[in-house]
Short mmCIF file of C-alpha atoms and ligand atoms in Angstrom, two decimals:
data_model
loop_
_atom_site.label_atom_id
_atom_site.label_comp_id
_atom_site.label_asym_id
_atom_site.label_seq_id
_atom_site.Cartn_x
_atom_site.Cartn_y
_atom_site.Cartn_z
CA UNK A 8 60.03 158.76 -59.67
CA UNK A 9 56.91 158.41 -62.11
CA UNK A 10 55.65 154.54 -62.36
CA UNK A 11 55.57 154.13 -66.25
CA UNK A 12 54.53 150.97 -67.14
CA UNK A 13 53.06 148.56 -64.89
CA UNK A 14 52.86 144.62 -66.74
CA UNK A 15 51.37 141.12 -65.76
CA UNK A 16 53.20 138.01 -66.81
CA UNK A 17 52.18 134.68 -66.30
CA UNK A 18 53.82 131.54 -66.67
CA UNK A 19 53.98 127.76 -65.80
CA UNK A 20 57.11 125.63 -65.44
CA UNK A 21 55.38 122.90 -64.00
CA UNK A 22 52.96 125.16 -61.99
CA UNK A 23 51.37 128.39 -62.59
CA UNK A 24 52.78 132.43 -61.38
CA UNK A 25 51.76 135.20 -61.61
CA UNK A 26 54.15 138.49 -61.68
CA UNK A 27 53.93 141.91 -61.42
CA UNK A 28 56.28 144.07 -62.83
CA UNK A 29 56.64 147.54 -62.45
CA UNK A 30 58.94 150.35 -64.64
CA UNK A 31 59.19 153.76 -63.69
CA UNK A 32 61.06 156.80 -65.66
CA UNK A 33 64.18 156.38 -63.74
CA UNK A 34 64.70 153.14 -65.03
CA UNK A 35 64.27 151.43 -61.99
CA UNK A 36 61.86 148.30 -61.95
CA UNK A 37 60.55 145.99 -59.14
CA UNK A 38 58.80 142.86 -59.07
CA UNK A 39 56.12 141.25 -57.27
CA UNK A 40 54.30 137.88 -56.69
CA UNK A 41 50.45 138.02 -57.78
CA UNK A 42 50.25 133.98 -57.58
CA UNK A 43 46.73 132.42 -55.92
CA UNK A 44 46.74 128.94 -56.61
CA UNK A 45 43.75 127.91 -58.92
CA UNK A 46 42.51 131.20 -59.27
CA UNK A 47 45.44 133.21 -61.16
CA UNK A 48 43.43 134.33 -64.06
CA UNK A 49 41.28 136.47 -61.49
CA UNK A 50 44.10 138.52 -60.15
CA UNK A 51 45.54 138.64 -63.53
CA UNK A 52 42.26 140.11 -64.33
CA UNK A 53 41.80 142.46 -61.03
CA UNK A 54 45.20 143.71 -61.60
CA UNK A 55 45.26 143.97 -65.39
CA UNK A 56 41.61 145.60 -65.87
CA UNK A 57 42.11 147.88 -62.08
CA UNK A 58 45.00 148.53 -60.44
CA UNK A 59 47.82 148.70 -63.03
CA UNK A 60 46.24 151.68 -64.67
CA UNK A 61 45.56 153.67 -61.21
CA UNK A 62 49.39 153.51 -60.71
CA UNK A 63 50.33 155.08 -64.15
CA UNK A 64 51.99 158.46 -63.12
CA UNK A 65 51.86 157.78 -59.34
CA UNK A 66 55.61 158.39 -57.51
CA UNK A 67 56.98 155.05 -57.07
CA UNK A 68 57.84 156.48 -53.68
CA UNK A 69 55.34 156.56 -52.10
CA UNK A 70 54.67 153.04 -51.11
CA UNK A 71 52.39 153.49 -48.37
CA UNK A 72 50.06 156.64 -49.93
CA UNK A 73 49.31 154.02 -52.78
CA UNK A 74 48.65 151.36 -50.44
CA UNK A 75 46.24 153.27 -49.04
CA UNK A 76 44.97 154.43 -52.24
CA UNK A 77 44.82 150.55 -53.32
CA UNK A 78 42.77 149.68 -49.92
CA UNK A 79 41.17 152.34 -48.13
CA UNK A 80 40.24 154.01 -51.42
CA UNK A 81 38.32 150.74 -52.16
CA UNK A 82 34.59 150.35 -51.67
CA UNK A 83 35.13 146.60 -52.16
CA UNK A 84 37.88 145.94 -50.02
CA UNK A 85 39.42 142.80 -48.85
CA UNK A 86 39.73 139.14 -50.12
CA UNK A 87 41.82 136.86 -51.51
CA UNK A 88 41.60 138.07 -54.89
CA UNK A 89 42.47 141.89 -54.48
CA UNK A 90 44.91 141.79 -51.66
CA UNK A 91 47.06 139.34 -53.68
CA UNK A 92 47.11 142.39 -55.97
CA UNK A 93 47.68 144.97 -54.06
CA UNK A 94 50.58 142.77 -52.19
CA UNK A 95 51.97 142.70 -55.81
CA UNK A 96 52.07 146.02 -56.56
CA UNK A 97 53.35 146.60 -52.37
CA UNK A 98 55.84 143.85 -52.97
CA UNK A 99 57.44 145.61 -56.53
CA UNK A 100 57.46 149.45 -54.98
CA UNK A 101 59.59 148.22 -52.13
CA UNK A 102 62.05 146.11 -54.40
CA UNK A 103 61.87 149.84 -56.26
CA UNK A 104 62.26 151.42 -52.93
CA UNK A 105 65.48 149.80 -51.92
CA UNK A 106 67.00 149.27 -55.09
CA UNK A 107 66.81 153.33 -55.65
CA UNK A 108 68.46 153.13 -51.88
CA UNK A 109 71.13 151.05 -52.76
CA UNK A 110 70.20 148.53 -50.15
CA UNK A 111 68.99 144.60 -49.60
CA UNK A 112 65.20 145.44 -48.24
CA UNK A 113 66.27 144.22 -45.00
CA UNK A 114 68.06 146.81 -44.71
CA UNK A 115 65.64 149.29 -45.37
CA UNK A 116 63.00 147.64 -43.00
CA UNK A 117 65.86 148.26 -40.21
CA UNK A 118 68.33 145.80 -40.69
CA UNK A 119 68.34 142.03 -39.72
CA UNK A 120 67.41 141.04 -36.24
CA UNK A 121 69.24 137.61 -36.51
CA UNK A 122 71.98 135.73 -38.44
CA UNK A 123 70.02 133.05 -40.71
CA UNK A 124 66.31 132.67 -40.89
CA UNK A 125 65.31 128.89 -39.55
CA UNK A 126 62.81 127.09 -42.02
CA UNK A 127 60.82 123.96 -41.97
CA UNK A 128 60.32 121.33 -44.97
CA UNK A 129 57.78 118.88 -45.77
CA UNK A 130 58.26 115.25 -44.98
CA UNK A 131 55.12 112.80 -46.18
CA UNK A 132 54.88 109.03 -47.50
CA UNK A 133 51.73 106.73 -48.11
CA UNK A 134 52.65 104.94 -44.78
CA UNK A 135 54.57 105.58 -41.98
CA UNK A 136 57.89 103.83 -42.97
CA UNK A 137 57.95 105.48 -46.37
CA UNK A 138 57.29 108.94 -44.22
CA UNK A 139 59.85 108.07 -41.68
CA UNK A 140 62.49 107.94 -44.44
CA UNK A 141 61.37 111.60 -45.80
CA UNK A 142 61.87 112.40 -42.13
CA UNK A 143 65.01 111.22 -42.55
CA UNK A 144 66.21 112.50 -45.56
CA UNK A 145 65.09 116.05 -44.60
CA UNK A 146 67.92 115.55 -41.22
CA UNK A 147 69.81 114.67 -43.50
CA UNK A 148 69.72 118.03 -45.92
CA UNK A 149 69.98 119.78 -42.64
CA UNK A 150 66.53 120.99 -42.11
CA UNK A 151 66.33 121.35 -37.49
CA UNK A 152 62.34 121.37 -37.97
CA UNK A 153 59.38 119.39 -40.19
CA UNK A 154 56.14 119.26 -41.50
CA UNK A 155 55.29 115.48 -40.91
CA UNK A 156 51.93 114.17 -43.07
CA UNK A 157 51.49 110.44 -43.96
CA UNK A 158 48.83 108.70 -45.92
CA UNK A 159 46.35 107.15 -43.33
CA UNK A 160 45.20 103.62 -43.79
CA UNK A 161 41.98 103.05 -45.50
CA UNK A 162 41.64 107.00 -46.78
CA UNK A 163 42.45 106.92 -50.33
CA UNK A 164 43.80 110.48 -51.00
CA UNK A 165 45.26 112.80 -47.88
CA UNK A 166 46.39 116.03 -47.77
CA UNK A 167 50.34 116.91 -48.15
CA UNK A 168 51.35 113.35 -49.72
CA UNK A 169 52.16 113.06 -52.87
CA UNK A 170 51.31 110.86 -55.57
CA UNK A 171 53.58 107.90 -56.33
CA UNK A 172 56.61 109.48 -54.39
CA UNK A 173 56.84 112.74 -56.12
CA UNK A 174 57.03 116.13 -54.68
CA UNK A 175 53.40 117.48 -53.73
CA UNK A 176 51.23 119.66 -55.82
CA UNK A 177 47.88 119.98 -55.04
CA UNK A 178 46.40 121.85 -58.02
CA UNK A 179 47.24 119.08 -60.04
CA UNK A 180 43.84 118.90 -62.53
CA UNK A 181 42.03 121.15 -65.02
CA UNK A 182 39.03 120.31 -62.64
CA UNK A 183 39.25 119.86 -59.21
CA UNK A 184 40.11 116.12 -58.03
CA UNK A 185 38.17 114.69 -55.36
CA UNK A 186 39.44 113.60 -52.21
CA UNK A 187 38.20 111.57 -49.28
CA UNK A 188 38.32 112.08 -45.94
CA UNK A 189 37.80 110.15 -42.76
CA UNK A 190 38.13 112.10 -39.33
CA UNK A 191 37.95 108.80 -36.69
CA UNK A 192 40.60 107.21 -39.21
CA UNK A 193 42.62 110.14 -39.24
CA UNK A 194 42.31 111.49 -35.14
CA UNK A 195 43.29 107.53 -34.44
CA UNK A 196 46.25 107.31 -36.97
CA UNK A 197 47.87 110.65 -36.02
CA UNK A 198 49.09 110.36 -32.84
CA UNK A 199 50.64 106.81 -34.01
CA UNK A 200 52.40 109.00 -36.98
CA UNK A 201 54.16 111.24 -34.45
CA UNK A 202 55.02 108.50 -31.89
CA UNK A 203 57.48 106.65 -34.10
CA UNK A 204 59.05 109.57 -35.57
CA UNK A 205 60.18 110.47 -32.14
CA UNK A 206 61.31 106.78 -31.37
CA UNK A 207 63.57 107.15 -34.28
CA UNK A 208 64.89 110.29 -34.80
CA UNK A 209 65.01 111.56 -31.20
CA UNK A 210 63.39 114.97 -29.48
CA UNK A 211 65.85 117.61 -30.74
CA UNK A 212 63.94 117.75 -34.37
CA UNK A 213 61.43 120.42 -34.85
CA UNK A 214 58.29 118.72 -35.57
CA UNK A 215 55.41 120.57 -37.22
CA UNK A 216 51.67 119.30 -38.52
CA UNK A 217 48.51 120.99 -40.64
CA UNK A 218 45.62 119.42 -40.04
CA UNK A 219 43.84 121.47 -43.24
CA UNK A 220 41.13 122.82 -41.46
CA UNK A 221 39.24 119.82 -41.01
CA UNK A 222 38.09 119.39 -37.37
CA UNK A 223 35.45 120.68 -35.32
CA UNK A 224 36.71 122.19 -31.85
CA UNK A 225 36.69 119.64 -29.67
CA UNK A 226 38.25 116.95 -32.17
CA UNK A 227 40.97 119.11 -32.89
CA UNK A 228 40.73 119.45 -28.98
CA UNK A 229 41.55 115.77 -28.99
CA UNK A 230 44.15 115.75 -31.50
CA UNK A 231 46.24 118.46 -29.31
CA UNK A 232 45.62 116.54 -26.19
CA UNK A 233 47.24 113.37 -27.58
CA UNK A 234 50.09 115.00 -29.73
CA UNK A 235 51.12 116.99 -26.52
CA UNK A 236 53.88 114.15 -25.53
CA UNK A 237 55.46 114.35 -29.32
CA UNK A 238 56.12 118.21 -28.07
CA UNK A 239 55.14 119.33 -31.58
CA UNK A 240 56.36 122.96 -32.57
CA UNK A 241 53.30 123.86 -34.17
CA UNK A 242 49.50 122.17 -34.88
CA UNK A 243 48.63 124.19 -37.75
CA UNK A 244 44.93 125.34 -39.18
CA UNK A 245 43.76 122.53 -36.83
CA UNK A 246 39.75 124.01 -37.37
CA UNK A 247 38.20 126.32 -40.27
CA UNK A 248 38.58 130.16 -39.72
CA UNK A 249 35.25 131.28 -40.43
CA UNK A 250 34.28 131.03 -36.66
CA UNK A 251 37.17 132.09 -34.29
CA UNK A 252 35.25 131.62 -31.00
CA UNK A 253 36.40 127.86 -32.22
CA UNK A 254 40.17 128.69 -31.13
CA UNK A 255 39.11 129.16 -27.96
CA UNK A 256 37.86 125.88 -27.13
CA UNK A 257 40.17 124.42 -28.94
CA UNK A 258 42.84 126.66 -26.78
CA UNK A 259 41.19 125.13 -23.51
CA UNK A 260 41.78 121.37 -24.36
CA UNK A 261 45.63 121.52 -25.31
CA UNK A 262 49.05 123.13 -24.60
CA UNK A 263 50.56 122.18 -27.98
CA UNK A 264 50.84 125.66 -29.58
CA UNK A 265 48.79 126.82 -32.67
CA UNK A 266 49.58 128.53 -36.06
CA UNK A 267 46.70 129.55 -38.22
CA UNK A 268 46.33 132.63 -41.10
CA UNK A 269 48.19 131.25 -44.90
CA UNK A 270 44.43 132.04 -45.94
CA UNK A 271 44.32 135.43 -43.91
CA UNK A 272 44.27 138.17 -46.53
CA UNK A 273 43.44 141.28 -43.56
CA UNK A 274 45.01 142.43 -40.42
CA UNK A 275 41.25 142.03 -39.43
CA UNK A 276 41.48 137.95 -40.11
CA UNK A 277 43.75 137.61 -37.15
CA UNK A 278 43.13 140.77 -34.67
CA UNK A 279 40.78 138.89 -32.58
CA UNK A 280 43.00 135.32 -32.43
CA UNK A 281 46.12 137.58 -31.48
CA UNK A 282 44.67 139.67 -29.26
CA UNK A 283 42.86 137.16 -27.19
CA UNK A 284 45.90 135.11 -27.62
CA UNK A 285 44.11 131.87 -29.11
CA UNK A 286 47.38 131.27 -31.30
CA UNK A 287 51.19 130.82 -31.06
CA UNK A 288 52.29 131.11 -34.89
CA UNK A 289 50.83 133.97 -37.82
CA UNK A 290 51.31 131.94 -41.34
CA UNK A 291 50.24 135.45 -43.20
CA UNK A 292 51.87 135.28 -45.74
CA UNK A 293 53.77 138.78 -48.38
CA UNK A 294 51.55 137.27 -51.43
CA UNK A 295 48.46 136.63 -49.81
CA UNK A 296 48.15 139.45 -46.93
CA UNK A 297 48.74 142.70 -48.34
CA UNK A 298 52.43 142.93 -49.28
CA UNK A 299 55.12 143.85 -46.82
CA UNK A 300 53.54 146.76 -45.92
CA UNK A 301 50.44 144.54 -44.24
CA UNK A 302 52.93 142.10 -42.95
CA UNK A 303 54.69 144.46 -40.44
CA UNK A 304 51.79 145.79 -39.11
CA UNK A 305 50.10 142.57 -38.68
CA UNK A 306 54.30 141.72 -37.14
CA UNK A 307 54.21 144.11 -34.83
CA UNK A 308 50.54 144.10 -33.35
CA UNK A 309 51.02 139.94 -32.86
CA UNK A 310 54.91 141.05 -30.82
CA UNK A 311 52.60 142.85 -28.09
CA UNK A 312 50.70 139.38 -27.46
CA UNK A 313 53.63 136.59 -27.56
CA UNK A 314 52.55 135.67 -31.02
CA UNK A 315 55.78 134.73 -33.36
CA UNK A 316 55.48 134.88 -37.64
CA UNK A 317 55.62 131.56 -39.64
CA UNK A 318 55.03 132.65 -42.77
CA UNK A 319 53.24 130.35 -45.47
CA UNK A 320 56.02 129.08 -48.18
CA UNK A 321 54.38 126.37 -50.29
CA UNK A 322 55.88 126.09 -53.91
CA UNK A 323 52.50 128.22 -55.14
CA UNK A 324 54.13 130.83 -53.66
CA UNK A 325 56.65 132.47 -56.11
CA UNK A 326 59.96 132.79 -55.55
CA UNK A 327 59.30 136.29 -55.72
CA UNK A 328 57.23 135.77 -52.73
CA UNK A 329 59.96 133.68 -51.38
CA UNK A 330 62.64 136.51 -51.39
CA UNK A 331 60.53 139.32 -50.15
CA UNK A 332 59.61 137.14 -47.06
CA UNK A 333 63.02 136.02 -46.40
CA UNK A 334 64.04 139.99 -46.04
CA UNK A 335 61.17 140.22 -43.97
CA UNK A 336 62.23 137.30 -41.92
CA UNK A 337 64.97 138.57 -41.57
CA UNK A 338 63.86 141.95 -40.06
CA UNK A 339 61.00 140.81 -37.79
CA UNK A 340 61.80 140.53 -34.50
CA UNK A 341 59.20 137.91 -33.46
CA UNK A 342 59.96 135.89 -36.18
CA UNK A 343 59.29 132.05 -35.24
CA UNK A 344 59.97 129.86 -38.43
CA UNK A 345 59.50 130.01 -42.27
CA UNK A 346 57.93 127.42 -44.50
CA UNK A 347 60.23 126.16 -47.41
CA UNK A 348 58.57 123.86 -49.85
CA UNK A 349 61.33 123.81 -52.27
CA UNK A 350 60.26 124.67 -55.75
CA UNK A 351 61.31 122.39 -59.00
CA UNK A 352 64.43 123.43 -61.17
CA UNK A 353 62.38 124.07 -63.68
CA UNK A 354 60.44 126.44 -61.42
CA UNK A 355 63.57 128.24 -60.27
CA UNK A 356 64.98 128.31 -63.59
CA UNK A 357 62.60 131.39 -64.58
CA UNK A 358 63.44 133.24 -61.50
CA UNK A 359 67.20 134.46 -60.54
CA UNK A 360 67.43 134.33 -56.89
CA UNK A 361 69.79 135.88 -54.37
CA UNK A 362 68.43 133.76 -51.57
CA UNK A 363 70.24 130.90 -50.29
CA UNK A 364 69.91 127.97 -48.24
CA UNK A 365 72.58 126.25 -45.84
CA UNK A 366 71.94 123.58 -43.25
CA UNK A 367 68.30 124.46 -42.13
CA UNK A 368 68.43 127.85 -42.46
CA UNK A 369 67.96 130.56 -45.47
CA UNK A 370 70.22 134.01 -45.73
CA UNK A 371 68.45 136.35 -48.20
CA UNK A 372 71.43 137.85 -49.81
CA UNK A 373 72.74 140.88 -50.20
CA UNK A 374 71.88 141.89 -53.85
CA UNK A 375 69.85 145.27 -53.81
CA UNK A 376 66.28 145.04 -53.87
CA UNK A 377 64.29 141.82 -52.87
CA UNK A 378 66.89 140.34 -54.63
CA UNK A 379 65.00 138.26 -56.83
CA UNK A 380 64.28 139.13 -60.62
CA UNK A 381 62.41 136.94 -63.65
CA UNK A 382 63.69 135.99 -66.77
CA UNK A 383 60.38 137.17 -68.86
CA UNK A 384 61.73 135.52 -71.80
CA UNK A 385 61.83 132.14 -70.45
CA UNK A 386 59.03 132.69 -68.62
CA UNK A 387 57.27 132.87 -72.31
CA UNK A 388 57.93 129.69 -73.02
CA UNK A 389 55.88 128.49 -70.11
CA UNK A 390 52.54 129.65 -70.76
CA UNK A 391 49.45 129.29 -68.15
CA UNK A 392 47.62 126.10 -67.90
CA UNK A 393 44.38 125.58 -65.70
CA UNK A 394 44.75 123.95 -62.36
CA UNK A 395 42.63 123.47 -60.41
CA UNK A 396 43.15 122.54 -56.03
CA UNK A 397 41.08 119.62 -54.59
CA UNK A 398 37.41 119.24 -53.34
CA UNK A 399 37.39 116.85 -50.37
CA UNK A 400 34.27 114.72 -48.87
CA UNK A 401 33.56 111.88 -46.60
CA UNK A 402 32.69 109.06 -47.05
CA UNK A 403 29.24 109.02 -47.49
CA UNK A 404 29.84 111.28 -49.97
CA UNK A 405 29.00 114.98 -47.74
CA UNK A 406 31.31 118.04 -48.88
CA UNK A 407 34.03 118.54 -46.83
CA UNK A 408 36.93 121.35 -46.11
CA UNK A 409 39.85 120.47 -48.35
O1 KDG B 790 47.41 126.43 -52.41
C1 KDG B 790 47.21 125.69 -51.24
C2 KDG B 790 48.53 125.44 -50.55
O2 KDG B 790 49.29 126.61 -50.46
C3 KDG B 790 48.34 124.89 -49.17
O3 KDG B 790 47.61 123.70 -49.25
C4 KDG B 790 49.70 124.61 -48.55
O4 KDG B 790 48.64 124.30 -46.44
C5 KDG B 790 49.64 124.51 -47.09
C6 KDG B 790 50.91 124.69 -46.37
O5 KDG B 790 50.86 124.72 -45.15
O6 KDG B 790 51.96 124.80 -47.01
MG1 MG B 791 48.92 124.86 -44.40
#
C-alpha cells in the first residue's frame, strides 16, 4: 500500500488546526492532528517543505519503519515543532492501518481495557462564587472530576479564566497579550479556592489544578502541603520542566500527587520523573509526543513505576487528536483520566466525530479507523489567522513563565 499523496490543511473556526492527510493507491486515507498552538505555520512548514515528500512511495504499512525513518533518521531530532509532525503523519498511518483492518484502532492496539474512558472539564470564574457555579454546572453535565482555576484578587489576568464569562482561549491576539502574575497573592488565595468547593459540593468530586509552571520548588512545596486536606486528584505542572531535580523536592514536601508532560515532546522528557517516580499522572499528549506510536511506549515504561496517563485535551488540540487519544485511552491499561476541554460547534462542525460523551465519561466509537474524518471543504472557508498565546510577568514588570 504505496502513500500517494500526502496534504496539509489548515483552518480556523474560531481557532486555528492543522491536519494531515494522507492518500495511498488503495484508496485508503488517514488523518492526523499537526496543531501547536501559536506556532502552526512552523509545522505546516516542517511538514510541507520535509516530511510529506519523504513519505511519497513509502508502504503505508509500515508505521513503525517510517517512524523510525521520521526520528532516528533525523540529525535534528526532537522538539515541539517536528514531533508534532511526525505524530501527524504516526497518527494518519494508524487511522490507515486499522481502517485497511476493518477495525476501531482500539482494537488494533489490543482491544479496550475498560468500559468508558473517565474525563475531567474545566471549571473557572473571576471569583470564587462565579467559579463555584462552573463547579456546579460541570456536576451537573455529569463530569465525576474538575479542573478548578479562579481569578485571584488583585491579579488582573490568570491563567484558565476566561474573559467576560466565555469559554477560555488563550491564543486569543495577533501578538501575544500580557499577563500579570503575583505568586504570594496566588499561594494565599489557592488553598481558600479549594476549601469552599469542598464545603459545597462534597468529597466524592474529582478535583484537579495546573498551576502553569509558575513556582519554584519549595513554593509549589507549599502549595501541595496546604491543598493536601482538599484531597486533590492531581496538582498539575506545579514547577517548570527544564530542571527535574525540582520534582524531587517538590516530591519531599507533599503527598498530593503530581501530573506533569502536555509540553513533553520525547520519551526522554519524562524517563527520569517516571523512573525515579517524582510524578503520579503523564499529560503526553498523541499531537504533541510523537503519535501513538510514542505514546505506548512512553504507556508502558510509566505502568512499571505506578505512573497512570492523563493525557492533555485542551480545545488546541484537534478533534483529530481527540479521537486518536480516546482509542488510546481506551487501550492503555494504566490509564488515569483524560482532559476534555470541549471544543465550539463551530469547531466541531469541520470535523465528523465518532466519539461520544455520556455522563463523565467518553466511548470512542466503533467506526473504523480513529474514527474521526474532516470536512476539507468547510474547513476552506475557515482560513488561518495569527494567534498568538500569552507572555506573563510580575509585577514589577520581570518576565515570567506563562
Ligand atoms: O496551548 C496551551 C494550552 O494547551 C495549555 O495552556 C492548556 O495547560 C493547559 C491544560 O492543562 O489544558
Ligand atoms: Mg496544563
Amino acid at each position: 500500500m504505496k502513500i500517494t499523496e500526502a496534504k496539509v490543511i489548515v483552518c480556523c473556526p474560531g481557532r486555528n488546526f492543522v491536519t494531515l492527510k494522507i492518500v495511498t493507491d488503495e484508496g485508503l486515507y488517514g488523518i492526523g492532528d499537526a496543531t501547536l498552538n501559536g506556532r502552526e505555520k512552523a509545522v505546516v512548514s516542517f511538514l510541507e517543505d520535509y516530511l510529506c515528500p519523504m513519505l511519497i512511495g513509502k508502504d503505508a504499512q509500515r508505521i513503525e519503519d517510517i517512524w523510525q525513518y521520521l526520528y532516528r533518521g533525523a540529525y535534528w531530532r526532537r522538539g515541539p515543532v517536528g514531533m508534532t509532525a511526525i505524530a501527524a503523519v504516526d497518527t494518519a498511518l494508524w487511522d490507515i492501518k486499522a481502517k485497511a483492518a476493518n477495525m476501531p484502532l482500539y482494537q488494533l492496539l489490543g482491544g479496550r481495557s475498560r468500559d468508558k474512558i473517565m474525563v475531567y472539564t474545566h471549571a473557572n470564574g473571576a471569583d470564587i462564587p462565579s467559579t463555584l457555579d462552573a463547579v456546579g454546572k460541570a456536576i451537573e453535565q455529569g463530569y465525576k472530576a474538575i479542573r478548578v482555576q479562579s481569578g485571584i484578587p488583585g491579579v488582573a489576568t490568570t491563567y484558565g479564566v476566561s474573559k467576560g464569562g466565555g469559554k477560555y482561549e488563550p491564543a486569543d491576539s495577533d501578538l501575544p497579550d500580557e499577563h500579570s502574575w503575583s505568586t504570594e497573592k496566588y499561594l494565599n488565595f489557592t488553598p481558600k479556592l479549594f476549601d469552599e468547593v469542598r464545603r459545597q459540593y462534597g468529597n466524592d468530586i474529582h478535583l484537579l489544578h495546573d498551576v502553569h509552571h509558575r513556582l519554584t520548588p519549595i513554593e509549589a512545596g507549599r502549595l501541595g502541603k496546604e491543598l493536601e486536606p482538599y484531597h486533590l486528584f492531581w496538582m498539575e505542572d506545579a514547577v517548570p520542566v527544564e530542571n527535574q531535580e525540582s520534582f524531587r523536592l517538590l516530591r519531599q514536601h507533599t503527598t498530593t500527587p503530581i501530573a506533569v508532560g502536555e509540553i513533553f515532546n520525547s520519551i526522554h522528557d519524562c524517563r527520569e520523573l517516571i523512573q525515579n517516580q517524582l510524578i503520579d499522572y503523564i499529560r503526553t499528549t498523541v499531537v504533541h509526543a510523537g503519535g501513538i506510536t510514542q505514546m505506548r511506549r512512553i504507556a508502558d515504561f510509566a505502568s512499571l513505576y505506578h505512573v497512570r496517563t492523563g493525557s492533555h485535551g485542551a480545545t488546541d488540540l484537534s478533534p483529530v487528536c481527540m479521537g486518536a487519544a480516546l482509542h488510546f485511552d481506551y487501550w492503555v491499561p494504566n490509564f488515569g483520566i483524560q482532559e476534555h476541554m470541549p471544543h465550539s460547534e463551530l469547531m466541531e462542525s469541520v470535523f465528523t466525530r465518532a466519539y461520544r460523551y455520556e455522563d463523565g465519561y467518553f466511548t470512542p466509537g466503533e467506526a473504523i479507523g480513529h474514527g474521526v474524518d474532516i470536512d476539507e471543504k468547510l474547513a476552506a472557508k475557515y482560513p488561518y489567522q495569527r494567534k498568538c498565546l500569552p507572555v506573563n510577568r510580575l509585577e514589577d514588570g520581570t518576565l515570567w513563565h506563562w
